[in-house]
mmCIF file of C-alpha atoms and ligand atoms in Angstrom:
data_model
loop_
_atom_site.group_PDB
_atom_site.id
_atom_site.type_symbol
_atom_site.label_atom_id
_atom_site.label_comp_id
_atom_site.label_asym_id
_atom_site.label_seq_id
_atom_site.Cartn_x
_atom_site.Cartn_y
_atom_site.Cartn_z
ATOM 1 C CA UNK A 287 0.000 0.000 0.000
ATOM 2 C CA UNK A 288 1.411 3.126 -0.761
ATOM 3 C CA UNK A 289 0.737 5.976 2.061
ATOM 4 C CA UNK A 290 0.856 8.644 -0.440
ATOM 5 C CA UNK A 291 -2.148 7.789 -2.425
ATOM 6 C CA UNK A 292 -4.123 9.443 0.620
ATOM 7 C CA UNK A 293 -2.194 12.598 0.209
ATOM 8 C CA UNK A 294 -4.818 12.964 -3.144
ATOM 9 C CA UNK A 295 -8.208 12.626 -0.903
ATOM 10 C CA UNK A 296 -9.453 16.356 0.272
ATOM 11 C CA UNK A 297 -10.492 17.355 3.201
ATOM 12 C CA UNK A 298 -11.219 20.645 5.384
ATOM 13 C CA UNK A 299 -10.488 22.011 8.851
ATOM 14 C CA UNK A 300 -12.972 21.724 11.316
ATOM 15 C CA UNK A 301 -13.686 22.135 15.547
ATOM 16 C CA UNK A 302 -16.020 19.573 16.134
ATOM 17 C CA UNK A 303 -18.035 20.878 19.195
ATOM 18 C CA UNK A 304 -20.449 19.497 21.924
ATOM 19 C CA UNK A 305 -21.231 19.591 25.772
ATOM 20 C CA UNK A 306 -19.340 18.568 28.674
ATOM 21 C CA UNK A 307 -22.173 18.362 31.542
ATOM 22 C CA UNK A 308 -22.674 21.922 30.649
ATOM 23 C CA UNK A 309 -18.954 23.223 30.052
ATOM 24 C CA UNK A 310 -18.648 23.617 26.090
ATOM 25 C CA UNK A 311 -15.493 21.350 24.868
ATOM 26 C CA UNK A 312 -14.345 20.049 20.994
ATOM 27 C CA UNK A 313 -10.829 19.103 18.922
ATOM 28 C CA UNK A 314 -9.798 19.857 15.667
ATOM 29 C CA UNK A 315 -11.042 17.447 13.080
ATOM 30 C CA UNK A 316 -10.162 17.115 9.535
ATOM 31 C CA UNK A 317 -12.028 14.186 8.746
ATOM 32 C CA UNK A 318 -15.838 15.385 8.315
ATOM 33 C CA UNK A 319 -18.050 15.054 5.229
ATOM 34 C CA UNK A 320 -21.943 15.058 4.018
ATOM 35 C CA UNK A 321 -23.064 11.739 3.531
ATOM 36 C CA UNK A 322 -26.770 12.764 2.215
ATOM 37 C CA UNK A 323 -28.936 15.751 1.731
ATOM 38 C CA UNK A 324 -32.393 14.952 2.189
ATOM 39 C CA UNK A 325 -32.539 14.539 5.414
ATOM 40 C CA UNK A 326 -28.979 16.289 5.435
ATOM 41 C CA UNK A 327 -26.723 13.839 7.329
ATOM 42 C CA UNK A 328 -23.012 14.177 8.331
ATOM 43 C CA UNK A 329 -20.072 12.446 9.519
ATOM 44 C CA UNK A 330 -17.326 12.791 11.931
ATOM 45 C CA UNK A 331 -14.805 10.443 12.567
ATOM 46 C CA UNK A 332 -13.110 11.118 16.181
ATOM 47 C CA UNK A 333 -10.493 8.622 17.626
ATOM 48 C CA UNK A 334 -11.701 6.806 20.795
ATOM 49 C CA UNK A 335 -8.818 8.076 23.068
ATOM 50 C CA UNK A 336 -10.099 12.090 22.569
ATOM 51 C CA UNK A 337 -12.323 13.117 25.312
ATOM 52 C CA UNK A 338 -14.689 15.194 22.607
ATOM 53 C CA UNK A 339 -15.497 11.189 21.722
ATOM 54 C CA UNK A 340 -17.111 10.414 25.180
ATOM 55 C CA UNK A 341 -18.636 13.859 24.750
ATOM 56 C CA UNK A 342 -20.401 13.648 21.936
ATOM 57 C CA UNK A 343 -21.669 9.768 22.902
ATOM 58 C CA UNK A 344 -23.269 11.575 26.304
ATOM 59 C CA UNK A 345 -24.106 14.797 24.740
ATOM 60 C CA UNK A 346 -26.118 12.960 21.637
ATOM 61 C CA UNK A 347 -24.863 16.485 19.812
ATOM 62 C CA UNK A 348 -22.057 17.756 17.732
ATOM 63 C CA UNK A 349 -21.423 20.907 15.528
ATOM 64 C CA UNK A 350 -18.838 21.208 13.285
ATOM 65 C CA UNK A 351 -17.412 24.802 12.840
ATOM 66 C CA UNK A 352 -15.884 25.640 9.441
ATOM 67 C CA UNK A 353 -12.752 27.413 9.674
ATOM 68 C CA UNK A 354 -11.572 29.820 7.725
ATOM 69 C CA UNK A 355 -8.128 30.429 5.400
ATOM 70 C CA UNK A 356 -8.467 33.252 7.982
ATOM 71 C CA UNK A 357 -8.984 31.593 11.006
ATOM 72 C CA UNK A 358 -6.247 32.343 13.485
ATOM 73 C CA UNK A 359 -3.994 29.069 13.714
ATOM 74 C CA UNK A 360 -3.578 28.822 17.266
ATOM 75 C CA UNK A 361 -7.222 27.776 17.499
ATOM 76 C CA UNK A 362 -6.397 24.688 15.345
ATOM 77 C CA UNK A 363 -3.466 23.910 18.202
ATOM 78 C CA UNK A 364 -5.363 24.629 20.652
ATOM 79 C CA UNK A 365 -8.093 22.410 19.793
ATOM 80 C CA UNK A 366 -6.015 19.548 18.523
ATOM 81 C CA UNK A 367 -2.831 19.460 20.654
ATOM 82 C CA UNK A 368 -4.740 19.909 23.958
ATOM 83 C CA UNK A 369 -7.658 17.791 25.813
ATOM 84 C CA UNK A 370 -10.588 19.158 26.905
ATOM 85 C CA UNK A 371 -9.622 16.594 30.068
ATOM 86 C CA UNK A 372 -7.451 18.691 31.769
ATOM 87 C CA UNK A 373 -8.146 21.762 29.783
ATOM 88 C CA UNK A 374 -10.935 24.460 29.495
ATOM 89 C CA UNK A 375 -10.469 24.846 25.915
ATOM 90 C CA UNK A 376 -12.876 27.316 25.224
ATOM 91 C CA UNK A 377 -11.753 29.577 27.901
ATOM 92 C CA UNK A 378 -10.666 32.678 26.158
ATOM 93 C CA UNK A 379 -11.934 31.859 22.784
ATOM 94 C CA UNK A 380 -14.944 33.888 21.257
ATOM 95 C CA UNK A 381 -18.167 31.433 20.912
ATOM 96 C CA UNK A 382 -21.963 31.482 20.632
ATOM 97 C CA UNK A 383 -24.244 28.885 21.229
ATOM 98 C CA UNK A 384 -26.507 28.490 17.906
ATOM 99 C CA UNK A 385 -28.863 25.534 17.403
ATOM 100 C CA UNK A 386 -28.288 24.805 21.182
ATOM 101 C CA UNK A 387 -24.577 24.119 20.505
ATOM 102 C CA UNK A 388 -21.407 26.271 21.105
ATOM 103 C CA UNK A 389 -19.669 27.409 17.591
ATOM 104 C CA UNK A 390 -16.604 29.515 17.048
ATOM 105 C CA UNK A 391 -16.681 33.206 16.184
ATOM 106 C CA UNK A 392 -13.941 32.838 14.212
ATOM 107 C CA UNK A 393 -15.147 30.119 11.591
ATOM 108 C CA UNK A 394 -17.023 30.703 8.071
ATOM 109 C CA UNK A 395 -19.910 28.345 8.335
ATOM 110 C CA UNK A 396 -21.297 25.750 10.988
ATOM 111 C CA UNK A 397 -23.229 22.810 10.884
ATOM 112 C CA UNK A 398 -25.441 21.324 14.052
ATOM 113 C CA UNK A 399 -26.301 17.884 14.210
ATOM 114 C CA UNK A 400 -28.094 15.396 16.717
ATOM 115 C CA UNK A 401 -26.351 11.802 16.657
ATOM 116 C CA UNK A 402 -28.419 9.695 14.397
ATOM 117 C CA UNK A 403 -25.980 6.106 14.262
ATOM 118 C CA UNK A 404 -22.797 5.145 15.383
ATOM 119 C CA UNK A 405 -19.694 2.787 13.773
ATOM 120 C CA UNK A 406 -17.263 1.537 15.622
ATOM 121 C CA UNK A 407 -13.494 1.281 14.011
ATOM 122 C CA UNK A 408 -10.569 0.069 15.690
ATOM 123 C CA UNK A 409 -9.478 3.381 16.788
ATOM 124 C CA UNK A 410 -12.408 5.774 15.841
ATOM 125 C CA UNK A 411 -16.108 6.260 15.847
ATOM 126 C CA UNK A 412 -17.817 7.264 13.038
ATOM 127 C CA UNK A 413 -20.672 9.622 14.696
ATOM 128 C CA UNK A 414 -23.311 10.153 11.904
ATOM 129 C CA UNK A 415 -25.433 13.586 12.567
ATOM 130 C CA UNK A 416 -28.603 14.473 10.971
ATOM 131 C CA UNK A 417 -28.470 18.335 10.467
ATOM 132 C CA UNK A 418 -30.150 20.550 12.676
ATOM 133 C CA UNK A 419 -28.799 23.785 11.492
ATOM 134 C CA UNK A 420 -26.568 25.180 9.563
ATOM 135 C CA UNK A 421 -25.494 28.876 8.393
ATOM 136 C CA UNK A 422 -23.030 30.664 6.597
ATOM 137 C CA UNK A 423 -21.492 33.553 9.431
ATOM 138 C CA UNK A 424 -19.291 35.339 7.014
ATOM 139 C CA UNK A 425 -17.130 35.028 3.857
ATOM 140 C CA UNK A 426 -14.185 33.691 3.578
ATOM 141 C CA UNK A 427 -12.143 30.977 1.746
ATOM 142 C CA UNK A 428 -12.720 27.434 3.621
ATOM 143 C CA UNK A 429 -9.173 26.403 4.970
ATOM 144 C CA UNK A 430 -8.611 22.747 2.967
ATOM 145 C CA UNK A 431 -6.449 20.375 4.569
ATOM 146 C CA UNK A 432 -3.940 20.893 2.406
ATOM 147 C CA UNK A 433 -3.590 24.676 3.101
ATOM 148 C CA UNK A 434 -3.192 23.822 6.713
ATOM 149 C CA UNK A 435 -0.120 21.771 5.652
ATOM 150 C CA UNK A 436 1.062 23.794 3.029
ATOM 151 C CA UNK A 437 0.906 27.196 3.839
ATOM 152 C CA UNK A 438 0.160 27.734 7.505
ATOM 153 C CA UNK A 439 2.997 24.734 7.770
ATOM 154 C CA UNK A 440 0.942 22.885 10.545
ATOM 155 C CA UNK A 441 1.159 19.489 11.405
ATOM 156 C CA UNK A 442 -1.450 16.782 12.212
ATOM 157 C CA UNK A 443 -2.612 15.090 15.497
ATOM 158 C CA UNK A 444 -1.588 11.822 15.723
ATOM 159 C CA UNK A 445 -5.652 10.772 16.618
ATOM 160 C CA UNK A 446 -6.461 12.348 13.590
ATOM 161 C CA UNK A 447 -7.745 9.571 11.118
ATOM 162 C CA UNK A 448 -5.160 10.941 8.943
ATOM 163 C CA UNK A 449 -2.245 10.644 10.946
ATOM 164 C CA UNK A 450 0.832 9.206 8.935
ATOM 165 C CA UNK A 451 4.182 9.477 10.972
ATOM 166 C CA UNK A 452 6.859 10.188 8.706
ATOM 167 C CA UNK A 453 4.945 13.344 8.425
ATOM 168 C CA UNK A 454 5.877 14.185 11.660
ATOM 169 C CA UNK A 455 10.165 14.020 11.219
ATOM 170 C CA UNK A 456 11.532 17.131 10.111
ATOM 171 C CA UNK A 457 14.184 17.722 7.501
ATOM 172 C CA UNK A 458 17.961 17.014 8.126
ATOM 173 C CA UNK A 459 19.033 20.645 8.152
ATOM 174 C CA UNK A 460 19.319 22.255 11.170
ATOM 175 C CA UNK A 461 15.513 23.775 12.295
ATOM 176 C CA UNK A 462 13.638 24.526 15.398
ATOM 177 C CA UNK A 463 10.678 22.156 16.529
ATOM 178 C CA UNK A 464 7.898 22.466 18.468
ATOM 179 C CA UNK A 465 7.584 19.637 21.232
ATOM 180 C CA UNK A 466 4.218 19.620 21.452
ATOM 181 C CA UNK A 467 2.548 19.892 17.991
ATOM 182 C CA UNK A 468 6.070 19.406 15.688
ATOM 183 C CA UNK A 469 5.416 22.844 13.768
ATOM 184 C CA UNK A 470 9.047 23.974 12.001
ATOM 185 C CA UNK A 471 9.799 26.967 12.225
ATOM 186 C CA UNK A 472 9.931 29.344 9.547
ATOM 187 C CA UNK A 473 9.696 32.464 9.935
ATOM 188 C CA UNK A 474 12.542 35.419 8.472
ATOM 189 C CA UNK A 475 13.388 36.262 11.838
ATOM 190 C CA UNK A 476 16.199 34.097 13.256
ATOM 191 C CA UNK A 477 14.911 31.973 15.630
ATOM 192 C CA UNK A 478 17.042 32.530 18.444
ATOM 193 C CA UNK A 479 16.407 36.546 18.035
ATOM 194 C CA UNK A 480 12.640 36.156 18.662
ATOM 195 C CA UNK A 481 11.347 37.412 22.133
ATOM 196 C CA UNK A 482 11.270 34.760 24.671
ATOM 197 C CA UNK A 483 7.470 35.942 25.183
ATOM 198 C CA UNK A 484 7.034 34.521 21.566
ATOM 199 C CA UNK A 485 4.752 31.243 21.672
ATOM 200 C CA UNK A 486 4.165 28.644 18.615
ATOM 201 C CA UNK A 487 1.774 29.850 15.987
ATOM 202 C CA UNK A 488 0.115 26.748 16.194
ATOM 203 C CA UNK A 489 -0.644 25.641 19.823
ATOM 204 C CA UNK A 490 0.763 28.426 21.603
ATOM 205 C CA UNK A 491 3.478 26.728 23.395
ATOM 206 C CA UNK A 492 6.025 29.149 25.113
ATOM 207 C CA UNK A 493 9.607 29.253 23.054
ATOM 208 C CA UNK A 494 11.341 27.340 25.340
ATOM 209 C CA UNK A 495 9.351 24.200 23.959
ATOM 210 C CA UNK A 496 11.097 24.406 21.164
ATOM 211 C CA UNK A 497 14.607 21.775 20.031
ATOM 212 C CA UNK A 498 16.585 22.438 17.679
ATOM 213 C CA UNK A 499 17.139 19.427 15.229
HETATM 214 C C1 FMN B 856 -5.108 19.264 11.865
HETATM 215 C C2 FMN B 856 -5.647 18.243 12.830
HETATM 216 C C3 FMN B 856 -6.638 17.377 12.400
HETATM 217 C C4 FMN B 856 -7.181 16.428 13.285
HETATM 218 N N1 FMN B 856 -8.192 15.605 12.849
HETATM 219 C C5 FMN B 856 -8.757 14.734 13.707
HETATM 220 C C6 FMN B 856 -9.883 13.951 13.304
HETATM 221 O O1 FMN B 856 -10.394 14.057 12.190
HETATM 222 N N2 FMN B 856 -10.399 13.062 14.204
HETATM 223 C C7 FMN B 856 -9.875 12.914 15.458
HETATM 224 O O2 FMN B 856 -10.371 12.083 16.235
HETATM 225 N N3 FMN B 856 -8.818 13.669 15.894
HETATM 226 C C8 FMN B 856 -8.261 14.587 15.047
HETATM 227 N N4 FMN B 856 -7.223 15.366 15.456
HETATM 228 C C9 FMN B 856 -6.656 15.149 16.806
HETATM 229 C C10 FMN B 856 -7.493 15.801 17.940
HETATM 230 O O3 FMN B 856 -7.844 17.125 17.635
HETATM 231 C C11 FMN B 856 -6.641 15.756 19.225
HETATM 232 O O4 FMN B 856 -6.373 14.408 19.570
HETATM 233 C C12 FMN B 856 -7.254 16.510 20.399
HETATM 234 O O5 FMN B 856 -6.225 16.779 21.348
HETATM 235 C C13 FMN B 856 -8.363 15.753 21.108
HETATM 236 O O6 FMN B 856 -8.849 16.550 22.146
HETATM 237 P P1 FMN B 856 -9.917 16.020 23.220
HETATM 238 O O7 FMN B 856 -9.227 14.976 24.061
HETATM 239 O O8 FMN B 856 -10.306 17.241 23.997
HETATM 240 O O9 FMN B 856 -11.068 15.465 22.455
HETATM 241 C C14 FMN B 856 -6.692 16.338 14.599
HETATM 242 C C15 FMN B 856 -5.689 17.237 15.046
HETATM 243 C C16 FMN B 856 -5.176 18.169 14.171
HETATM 244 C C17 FMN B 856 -4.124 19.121 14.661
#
């Protein structure tokens, strides 16, 4: 089998939402997609081991907000490199609750669903939602996959569906790494110059998380 094959399939950048016993709580997903339209139905695949999993099975509701191209990256870290089991994650970050269901300020589109059916992988469960709201909140380019990799340089978590490991090595030469989410840096500014208040674009760890490979 060769691993790069699934480098062709698409896919977009989500926060899959729901309730903690009242306390709003999500991860990033990539791996979401409309399975029908009438009744609308989605899917969201979330590894067993993420806390948003158990959620969603008690809550019997997700949402999926849409990010944006301009969605500020440190939302995707924060959501995907933390758990909501030792960590407030929406603490700080600007939400409503629409359809009954907290959604991101900062995302293009959302998508509310009530837990319809349930498959079991080895490693994920395939929640299927039938849609109980949806709207557009304001323009913007959907961020693909690919333009989370590409351009914003970020990295995937390894309970992503997606996960493939050699992503995660960095090149030979000599670069700075984050520890936590394994975003190389890049920017113009050498990296030992930046101010030691600077944290990772992606999940906002502090500089000193960073090794130099
Ligand atoms: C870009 C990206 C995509 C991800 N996609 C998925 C996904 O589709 N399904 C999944 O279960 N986890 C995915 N993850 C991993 C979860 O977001 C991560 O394990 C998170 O820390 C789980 O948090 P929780 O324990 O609060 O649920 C992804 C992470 C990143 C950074």
């Amino acid at each position: 089998m060769d691993p790069k094959a699934f480098y062709a399939m698409s896919y977009g950048v989500y926060v899959v939402s729901t309730w903690d016993n009242g306390r709003p709580t999500g991860c990033t997903a990539n791996c979401a997609a409309q399975i029908t339209s009438a009744p609308a139905t989605v899917m969201v695949s979330i590894n067993k081991d993420n806390y948003t999993n158990r959620c969603i099975r008690d809550c019997g509701h997700f949402a999926i907000s849409i990010l944006a191209e301009t969605s500020e990256p440190s939302v995707i870290g924060r959501f995907g490199f933390r758990s909501g089991r030792d960590t407030d994650k929406f603490d700080g970050v600007p939400y409503s609750i629409r359809d009954k269901l907290p959604i991101l300020d900062d995302c293009c589109a959302y998508i509310a669903c009530k837990v319809i059916d349930k498959m079991e992988t080895s490693t994920h469960t395939v929640f299927l939602g039938e849609v109980i709201g949806a709207e557009t909140l304001k323009k913007g380019t959907p961020m693909t996959y690919a333009y989370y990799h590409n351009v914003i340089k970020g990295k995937t978590g390894k309970n992503s569906p997606t996960y493939v490991a050699e992503e995660q090595a960095p090149a030979a030469t000599e670069k700075y790494v984050c520890s936590v989410c394994k975003y190389v840096y890049v920017g113009d500014v050498p990296f030992e110059n930046l101010p030691e208040d600077w944290t990772c674009p992606i999940c906002g760890a502090p500089k000193s998380k960073f090794e130099k490979i």
